[in-house]
Structure formats: C-alpha cells, structure tokens
Short mmCIF file of C-alpha atoms and ligand atoms in Angstrom, two decimals:
data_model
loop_
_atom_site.label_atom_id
_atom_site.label_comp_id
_atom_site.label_asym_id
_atom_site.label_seq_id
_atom_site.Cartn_x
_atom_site.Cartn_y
_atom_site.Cartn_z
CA UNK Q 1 101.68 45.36 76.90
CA UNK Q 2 101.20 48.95 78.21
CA UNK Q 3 102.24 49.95 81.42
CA UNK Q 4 98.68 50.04 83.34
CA UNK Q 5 98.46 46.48 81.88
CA UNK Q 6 101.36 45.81 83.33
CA UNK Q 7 100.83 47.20 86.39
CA UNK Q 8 97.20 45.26 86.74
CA UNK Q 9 99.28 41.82 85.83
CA UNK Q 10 101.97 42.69 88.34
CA UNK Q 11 99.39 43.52 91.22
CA UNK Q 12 97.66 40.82 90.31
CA UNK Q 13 100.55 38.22 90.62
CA UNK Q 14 100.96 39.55 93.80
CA UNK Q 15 98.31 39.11 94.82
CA UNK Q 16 97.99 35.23 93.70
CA UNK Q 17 101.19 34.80 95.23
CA UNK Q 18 99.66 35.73 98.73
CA UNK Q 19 96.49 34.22 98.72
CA UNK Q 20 97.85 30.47 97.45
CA UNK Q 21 100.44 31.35 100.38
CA UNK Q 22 97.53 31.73 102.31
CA UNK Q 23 95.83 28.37 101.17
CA UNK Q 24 92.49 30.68 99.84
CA UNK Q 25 91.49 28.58 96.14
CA UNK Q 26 91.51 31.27 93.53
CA UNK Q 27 89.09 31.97 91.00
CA UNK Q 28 91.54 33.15 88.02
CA UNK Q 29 89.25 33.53 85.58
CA UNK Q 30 87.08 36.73 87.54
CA UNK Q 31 90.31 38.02 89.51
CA UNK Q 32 92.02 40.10 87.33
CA UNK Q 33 91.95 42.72 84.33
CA UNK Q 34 94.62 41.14 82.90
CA UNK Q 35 92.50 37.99 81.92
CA UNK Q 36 90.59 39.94 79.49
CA UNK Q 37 91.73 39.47 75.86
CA UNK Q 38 90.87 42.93 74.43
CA UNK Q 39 91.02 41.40 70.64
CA UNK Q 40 88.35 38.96 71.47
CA UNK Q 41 83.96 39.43 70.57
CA UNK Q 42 81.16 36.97 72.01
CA UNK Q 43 78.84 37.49 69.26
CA UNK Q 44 75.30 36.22 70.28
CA UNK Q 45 71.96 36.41 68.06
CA UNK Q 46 67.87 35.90 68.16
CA UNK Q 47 68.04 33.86 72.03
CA UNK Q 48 63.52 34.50 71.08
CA UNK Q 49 63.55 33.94 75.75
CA UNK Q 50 59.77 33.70 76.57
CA UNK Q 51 58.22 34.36 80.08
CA UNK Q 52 57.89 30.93 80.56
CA UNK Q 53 61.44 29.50 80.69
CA UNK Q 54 59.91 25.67 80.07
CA UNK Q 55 58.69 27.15 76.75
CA UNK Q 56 59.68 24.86 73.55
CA UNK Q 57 59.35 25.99 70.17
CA UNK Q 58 59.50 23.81 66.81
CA UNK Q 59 58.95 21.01 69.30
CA UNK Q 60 62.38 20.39 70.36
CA UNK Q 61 64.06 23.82 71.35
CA UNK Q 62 63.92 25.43 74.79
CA UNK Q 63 65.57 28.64 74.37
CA UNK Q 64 66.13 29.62 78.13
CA UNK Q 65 67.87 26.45 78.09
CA UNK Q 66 69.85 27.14 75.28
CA UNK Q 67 70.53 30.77 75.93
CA UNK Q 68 72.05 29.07 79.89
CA UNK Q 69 74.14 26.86 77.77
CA UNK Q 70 76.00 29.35 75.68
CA UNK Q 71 75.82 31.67 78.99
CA UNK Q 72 77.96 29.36 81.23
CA UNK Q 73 80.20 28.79 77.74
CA UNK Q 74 81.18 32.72 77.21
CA UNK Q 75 81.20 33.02 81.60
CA UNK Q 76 83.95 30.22 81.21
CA UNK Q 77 86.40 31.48 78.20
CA UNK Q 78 89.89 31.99 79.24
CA UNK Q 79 90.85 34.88 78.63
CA UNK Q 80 87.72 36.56 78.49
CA UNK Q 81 85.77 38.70 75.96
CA UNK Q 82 86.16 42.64 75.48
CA UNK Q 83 83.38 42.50 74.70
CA UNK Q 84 79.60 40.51 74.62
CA UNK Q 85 77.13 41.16 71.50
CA UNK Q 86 73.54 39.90 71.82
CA UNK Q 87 72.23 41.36 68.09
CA UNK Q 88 68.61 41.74 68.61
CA UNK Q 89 65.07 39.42 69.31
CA UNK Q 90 66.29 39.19 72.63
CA UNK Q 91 61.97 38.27 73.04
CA UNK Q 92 60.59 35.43 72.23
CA UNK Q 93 57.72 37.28 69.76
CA UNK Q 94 56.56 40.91 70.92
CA UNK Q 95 58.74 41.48 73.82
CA UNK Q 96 56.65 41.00 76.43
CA UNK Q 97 57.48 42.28 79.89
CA UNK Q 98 58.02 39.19 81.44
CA UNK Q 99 60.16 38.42 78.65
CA UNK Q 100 62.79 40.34 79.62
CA UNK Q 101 61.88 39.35 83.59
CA UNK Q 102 63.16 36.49 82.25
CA UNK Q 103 66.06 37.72 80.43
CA UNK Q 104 67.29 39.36 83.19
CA UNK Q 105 67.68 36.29 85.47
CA UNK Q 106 69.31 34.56 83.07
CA UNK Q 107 71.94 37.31 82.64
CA UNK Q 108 73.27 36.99 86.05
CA UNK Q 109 76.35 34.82 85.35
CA UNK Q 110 77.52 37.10 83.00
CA UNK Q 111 76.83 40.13 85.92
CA UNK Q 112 78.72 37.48 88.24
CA UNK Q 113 81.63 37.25 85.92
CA UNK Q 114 81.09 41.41 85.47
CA UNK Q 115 81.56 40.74 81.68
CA UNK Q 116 80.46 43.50 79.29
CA UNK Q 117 77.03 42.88 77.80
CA UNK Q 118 75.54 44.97 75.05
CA UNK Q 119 72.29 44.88 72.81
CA UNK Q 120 70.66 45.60 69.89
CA UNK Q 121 66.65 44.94 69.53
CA UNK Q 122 64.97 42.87 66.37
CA UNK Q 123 61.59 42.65 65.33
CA UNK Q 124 60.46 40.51 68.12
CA UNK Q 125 62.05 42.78 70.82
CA UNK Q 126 59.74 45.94 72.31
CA UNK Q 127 62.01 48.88 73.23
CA UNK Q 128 60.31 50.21 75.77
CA UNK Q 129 59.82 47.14 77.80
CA UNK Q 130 63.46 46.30 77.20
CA UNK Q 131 64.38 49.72 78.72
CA UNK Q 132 62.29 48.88 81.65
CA UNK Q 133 63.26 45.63 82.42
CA UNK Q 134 67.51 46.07 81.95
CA UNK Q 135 67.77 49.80 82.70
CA UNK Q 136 71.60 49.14 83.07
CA UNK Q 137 71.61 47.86 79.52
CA UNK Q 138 70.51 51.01 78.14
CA UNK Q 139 73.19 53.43 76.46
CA UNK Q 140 73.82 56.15 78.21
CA UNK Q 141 73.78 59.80 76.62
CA UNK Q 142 71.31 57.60 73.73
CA UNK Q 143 72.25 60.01 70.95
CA UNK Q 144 69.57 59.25 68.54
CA UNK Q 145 66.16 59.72 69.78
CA UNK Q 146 63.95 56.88 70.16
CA UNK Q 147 66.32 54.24 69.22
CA UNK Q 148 69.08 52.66 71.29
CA UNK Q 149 72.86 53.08 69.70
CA UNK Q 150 76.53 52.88 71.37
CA UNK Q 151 79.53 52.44 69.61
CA UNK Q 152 82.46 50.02 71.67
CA UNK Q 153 85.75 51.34 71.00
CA UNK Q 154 88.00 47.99 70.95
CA UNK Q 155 91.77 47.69 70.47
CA UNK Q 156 92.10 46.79 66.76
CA UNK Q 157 88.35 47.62 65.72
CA UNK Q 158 85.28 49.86 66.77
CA UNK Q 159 81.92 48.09 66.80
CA UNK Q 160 79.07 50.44 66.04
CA UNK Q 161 75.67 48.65 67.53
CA UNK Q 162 72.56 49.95 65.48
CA UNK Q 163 69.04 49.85 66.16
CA UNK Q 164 66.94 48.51 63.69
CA UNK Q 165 63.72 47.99 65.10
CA UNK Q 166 60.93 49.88 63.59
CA UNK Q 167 57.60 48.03 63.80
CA UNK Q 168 55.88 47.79 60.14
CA UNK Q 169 52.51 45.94 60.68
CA UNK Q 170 52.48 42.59 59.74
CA UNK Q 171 56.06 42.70 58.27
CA UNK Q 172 59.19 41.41 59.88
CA UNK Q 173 61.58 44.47 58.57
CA UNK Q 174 62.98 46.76 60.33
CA UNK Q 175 64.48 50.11 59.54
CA UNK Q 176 67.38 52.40 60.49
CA UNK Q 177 65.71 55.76 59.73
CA UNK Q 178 67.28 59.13 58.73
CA UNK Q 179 68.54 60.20 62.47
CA UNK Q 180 70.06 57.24 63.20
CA UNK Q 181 72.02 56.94 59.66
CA UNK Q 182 73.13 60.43 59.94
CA UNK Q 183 74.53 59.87 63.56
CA UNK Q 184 76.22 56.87 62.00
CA UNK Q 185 78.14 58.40 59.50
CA UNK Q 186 79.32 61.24 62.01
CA UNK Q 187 80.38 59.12 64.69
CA UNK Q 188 82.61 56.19 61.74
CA UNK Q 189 84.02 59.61 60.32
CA UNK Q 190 85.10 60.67 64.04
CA UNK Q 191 86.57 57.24 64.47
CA UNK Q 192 87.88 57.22 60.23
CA UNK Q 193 91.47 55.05 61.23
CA UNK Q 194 90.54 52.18 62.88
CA UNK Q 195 88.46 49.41 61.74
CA UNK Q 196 84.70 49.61 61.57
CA UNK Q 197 82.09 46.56 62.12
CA UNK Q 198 78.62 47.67 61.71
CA UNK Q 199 76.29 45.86 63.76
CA UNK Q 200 72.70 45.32 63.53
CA UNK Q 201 70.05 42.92 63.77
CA UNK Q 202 68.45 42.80 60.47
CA UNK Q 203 69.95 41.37 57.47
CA UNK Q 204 70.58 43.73 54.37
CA UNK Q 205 67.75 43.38 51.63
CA UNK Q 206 68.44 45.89 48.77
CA UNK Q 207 64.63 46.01 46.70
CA UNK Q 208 61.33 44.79 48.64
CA UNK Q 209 59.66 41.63 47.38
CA UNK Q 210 56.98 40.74 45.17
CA UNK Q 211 54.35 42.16 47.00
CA UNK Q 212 56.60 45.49 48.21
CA UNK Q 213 57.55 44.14 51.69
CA UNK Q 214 60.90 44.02 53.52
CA UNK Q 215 61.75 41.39 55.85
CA UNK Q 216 65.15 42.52 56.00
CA UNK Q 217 66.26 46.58 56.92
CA UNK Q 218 64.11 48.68 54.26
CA UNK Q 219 66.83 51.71 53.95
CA UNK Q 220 69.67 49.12 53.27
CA UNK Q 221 70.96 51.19 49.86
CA UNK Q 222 71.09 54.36 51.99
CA UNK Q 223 72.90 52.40 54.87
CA UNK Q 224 75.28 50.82 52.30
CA UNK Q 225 76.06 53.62 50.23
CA UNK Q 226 76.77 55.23 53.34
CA UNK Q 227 79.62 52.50 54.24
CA UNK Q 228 81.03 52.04 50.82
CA UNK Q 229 81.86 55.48 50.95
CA UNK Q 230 83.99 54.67 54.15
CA UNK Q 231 87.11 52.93 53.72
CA UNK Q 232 87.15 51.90 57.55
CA UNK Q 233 84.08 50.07 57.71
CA UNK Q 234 85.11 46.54 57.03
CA UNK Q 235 81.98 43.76 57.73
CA UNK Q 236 78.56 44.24 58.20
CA UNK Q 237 77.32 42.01 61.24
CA UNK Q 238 73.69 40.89 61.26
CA UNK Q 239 71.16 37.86 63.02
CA UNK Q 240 67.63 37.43 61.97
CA UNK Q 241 68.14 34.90 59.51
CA UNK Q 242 69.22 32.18 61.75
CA UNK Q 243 71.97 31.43 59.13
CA UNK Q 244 75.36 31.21 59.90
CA UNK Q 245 77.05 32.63 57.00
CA UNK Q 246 79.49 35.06 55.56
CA UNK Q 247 79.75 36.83 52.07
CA UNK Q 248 81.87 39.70 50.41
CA UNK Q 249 80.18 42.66 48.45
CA UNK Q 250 82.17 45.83 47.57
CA UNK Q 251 85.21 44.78 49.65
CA UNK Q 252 82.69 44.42 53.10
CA UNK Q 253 81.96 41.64 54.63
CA UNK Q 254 78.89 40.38 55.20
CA UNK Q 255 78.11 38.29 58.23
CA UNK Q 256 75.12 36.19 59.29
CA UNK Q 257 75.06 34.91 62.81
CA UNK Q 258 73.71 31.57 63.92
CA UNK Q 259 70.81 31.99 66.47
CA UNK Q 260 70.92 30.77 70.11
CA UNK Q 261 67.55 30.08 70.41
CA UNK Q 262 66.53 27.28 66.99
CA UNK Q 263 67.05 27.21 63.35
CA UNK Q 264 64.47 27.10 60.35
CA UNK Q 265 66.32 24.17 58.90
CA UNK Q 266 67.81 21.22 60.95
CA UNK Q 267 71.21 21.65 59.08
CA UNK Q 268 71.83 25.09 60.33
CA UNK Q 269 74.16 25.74 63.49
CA UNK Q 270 72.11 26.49 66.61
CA UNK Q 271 74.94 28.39 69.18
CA UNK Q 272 77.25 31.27 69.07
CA UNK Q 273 80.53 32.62 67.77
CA UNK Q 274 83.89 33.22 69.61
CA UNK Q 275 85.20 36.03 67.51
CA UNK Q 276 89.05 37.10 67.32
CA UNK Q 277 89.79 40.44 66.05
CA UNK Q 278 93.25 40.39 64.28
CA UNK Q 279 95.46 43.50 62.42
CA UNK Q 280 93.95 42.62 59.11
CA UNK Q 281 90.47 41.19 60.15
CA UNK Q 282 88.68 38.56 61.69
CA UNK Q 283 88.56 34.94 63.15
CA UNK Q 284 85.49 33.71 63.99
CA UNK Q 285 85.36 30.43 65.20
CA UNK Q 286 81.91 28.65 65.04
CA UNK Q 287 80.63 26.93 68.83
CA UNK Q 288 76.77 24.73 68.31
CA UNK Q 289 74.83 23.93 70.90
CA UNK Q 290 75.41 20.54 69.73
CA UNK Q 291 79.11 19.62 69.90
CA UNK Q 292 78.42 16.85 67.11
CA UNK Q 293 77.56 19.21 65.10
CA UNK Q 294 80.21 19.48 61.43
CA UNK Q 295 80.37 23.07 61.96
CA UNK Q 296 81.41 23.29 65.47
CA UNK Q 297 84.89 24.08 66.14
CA UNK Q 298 85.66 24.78 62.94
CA UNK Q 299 87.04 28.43 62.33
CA UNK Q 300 86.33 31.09 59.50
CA UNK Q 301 89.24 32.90 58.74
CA UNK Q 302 88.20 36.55 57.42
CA UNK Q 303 90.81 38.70 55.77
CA UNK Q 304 89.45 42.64 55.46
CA UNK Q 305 89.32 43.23 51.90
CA UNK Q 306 90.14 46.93 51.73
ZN1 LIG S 401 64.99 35.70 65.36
#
C-alpha cells in the first residue's frame, strides 16, 4: 500500500473509531477511498433503456428493471470498482432523448455511491442526444472529433474506451474511422508498458457478408493490425452480440459481454461481469440476472497470452 493509501485508511479508521464512539451507524461501503479495489472493472453492455421504463421487449424483459437490478448489485460490491464500463446501446433503438431522460434517473445510485461511470455508444445509441442528456458523462478534452474516446489509466492495466458508432443506413455496423484509429495507436504507444484492453461496442467482423454488409465494426483488419503490432494490448472487449463469450486470436483475447437488457437465445446469460484485473491478466467472474442461472457465479480465468 502506498503512503496516501495509507494515509486515507488511517484517517479513515479514525474516523470510524469516533463516530461508532459517537453511536452515528456508518455507511462503510461510501465512507472511504480505501474501499475501492483499484484492480477491480464493472463491465456492463447493451442495457437498450426506453423512455418508457414499463417497456418490455421479447415479451418478458423490462430493461429499466433489469438495468436497476445490476445497478443496486455494482452500488453494493465490497470493495468497490475502479472503475464502471457501460459498452454502448445505452438506447433502447435510436437513442431517443427521453431515452437517456431515462438513463439518467436510473444512474443516480451509482452518483449516490460517487462510483466512476464511463461509456461507449452502439448502434442504437445517438451521440448527440447522449451528450445532451449526461453532459458529465462526456470526455473531457474529446480528442477525436466527433466521436467520444477516454482512456482510464488503472493500476495493473489501461482501458482504452472507443467509439464505434457510425450510422450506415439500414445496417447495424459501426465503424472506428481513420482519426480515431490514429489517436489510438498514439495514445497505446504513450502508455507501451502496461497492459492494454481495448474497448468498444461492436464485435470484430474481418470481411462483410454475402450481400457486402457489416454488422460488426467495418475497419476491424485496420483496428487489428493496428493491435497485433502492439505487444501491450492484451484483450479486445466488445457487447453487441448479447453473447457472453471469450476467444484467443494472435495471442489477444477476445471478449463478448452478456447484455443487461435480454438475450437472442434463452440460454444466453442476461447480467453483467465483475472483472478482476491480476499481474498476468484477467478474472472475470460471470453475475445473471437470474441467480439460477448455470453460468452465474462461475468465474473465467484469463491468462494474457503475450
Ligand atoms: Zn444491443
């Protein structure tokens, strides 16, 4: 522990010690720096929150609800998170502006708590609306026009949030673009000895399909060509899919979050992951909505392959 940490715990103690002297009930969990567990990620994906916060999609899934649920979870972990990801379609389908009216109601536990809350926009989000609606969510110094990028610099690992929202009429894809990929590669070789994780919303998709579409991020080869070439950047973190999974490809990681708000097929994990940053990679330990479900609980081990 550092000294400042130290310091913070110390103060802190004290200051327990006088207020149960005192009889005043504490509140450990908001009180003190010290509770924060700078190795640990709340990685959130696709919460799709409408205007309406009664609105049920695929007849059984109310995502305001949902998105409350795994709200109140990440406001209750002990310690807390560094840090809090929500990787893009933060809107239910065009971002509408009382989408994110919506949104930002249902972010005030984590203001309460005062826990660190970042964003990246999918195909269903609308930037400019976002911007309007949760100014304070909006990177300062934005250094690539027109898009919204930040990198968090963590203890073990830096996470560099990407925006890949680039409306392509009647397509879901979305797409980096030159600026942005250029800016990327400057600010991983400024930060070349730490760990890099790579954050965006859509998943990679290398060729379009049969009829020349992407549904996934159209400049993935540039992106990925880009990262191979840097020895630092260690997983690739995406949502979109609604598909929990993880796979290797030239010594990356690949990772698929689950989506808050519903799944395409009843078998896939509807919820979040608690992720724990270690000195050689990652732990990410699965959390469903439904506690019944086989997945939840259960924790993926990832070991960073180069
Ligand atoms: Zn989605």
């Amino acid at each position: 522990m550092n000294n400042h940490l130290s310091n913070i715990s110390r103060r802190c103690f004290i200051r327990s010690l006088a207020l149960s002297a005192a009889g005043v009930a504490l509140r450990p969990r908001h009180a003190c720096a010290a509770d924060v567990d700078p190795d640990r990620i709340a990685l959130v994906s696709d919460t799709h929150i409408a205007a309406d916060l009664d609105k049920i999609v695929r007849q059984i899934w109310k995502m305001a609800d949902n998105f409350k649920s795994v709200t109140g979870e990440i406001c209750a972990l002990e310690p807390r998170p560094a840090a809090v990801v929500v990787n893009g379609d933060i809107a239910l389908q065009d971002g509408q502006p009382g989408d994110y009216r919506s949104v930002a109601g249902l972010l005030e536990p984590f203001r309460a708590a005062k826990l660190p809350l970042c964003f990246t926009l999918g195909n269903h989000d609308n930037r400019e609306e976002f911007c309007k609606a949760l100014p304070a969510l909006v990177p300062k110094d934005n250094p690539v026009e027109g898009k919204l990028v930040r990198v968090i610099e963590l203890k073990r690992a830096n996470l560099f949030l990407l925006d890949s929202l680039d409306p392509m009429p009647g397509t879901p894809g979305g797409k980096l673009g030159e600026a942005q990929l250029k800016w990327l590669a400057s600010a991983l070789d400024a930060r070349a000895k730490k760990p890099a994780i790579v954050l965006a919303h859509h998943n990679l998709q290398w060729a379009p399909d049969a009829k020349g579409r992407y549904s996934g991020l159209a400049d993935t080869a540039a992106l990925w060509g880009m990262l191979r070439e840097r020895k630092q950047v260690k997983a690739y973190v995406h949502g979109h899919s609604h598909v929990w999974k993880t796979e290797p490809r030239d010594e990356m990681h690949i990772i698929g979050l689950p989506a808050t708000a519903y799944n395409f097929k009843k078998e896939e994990l509807v919820g979040w992951m608690d992720a724990k940053l270690k000195d050689d990679g990652i732990a990410l330990t699965q959390r469903a909505l439904d506690p019944a479900h086989p997945k939840h609980g259960q924790t993926t081990a990832l070991t960073w392959l180069r």
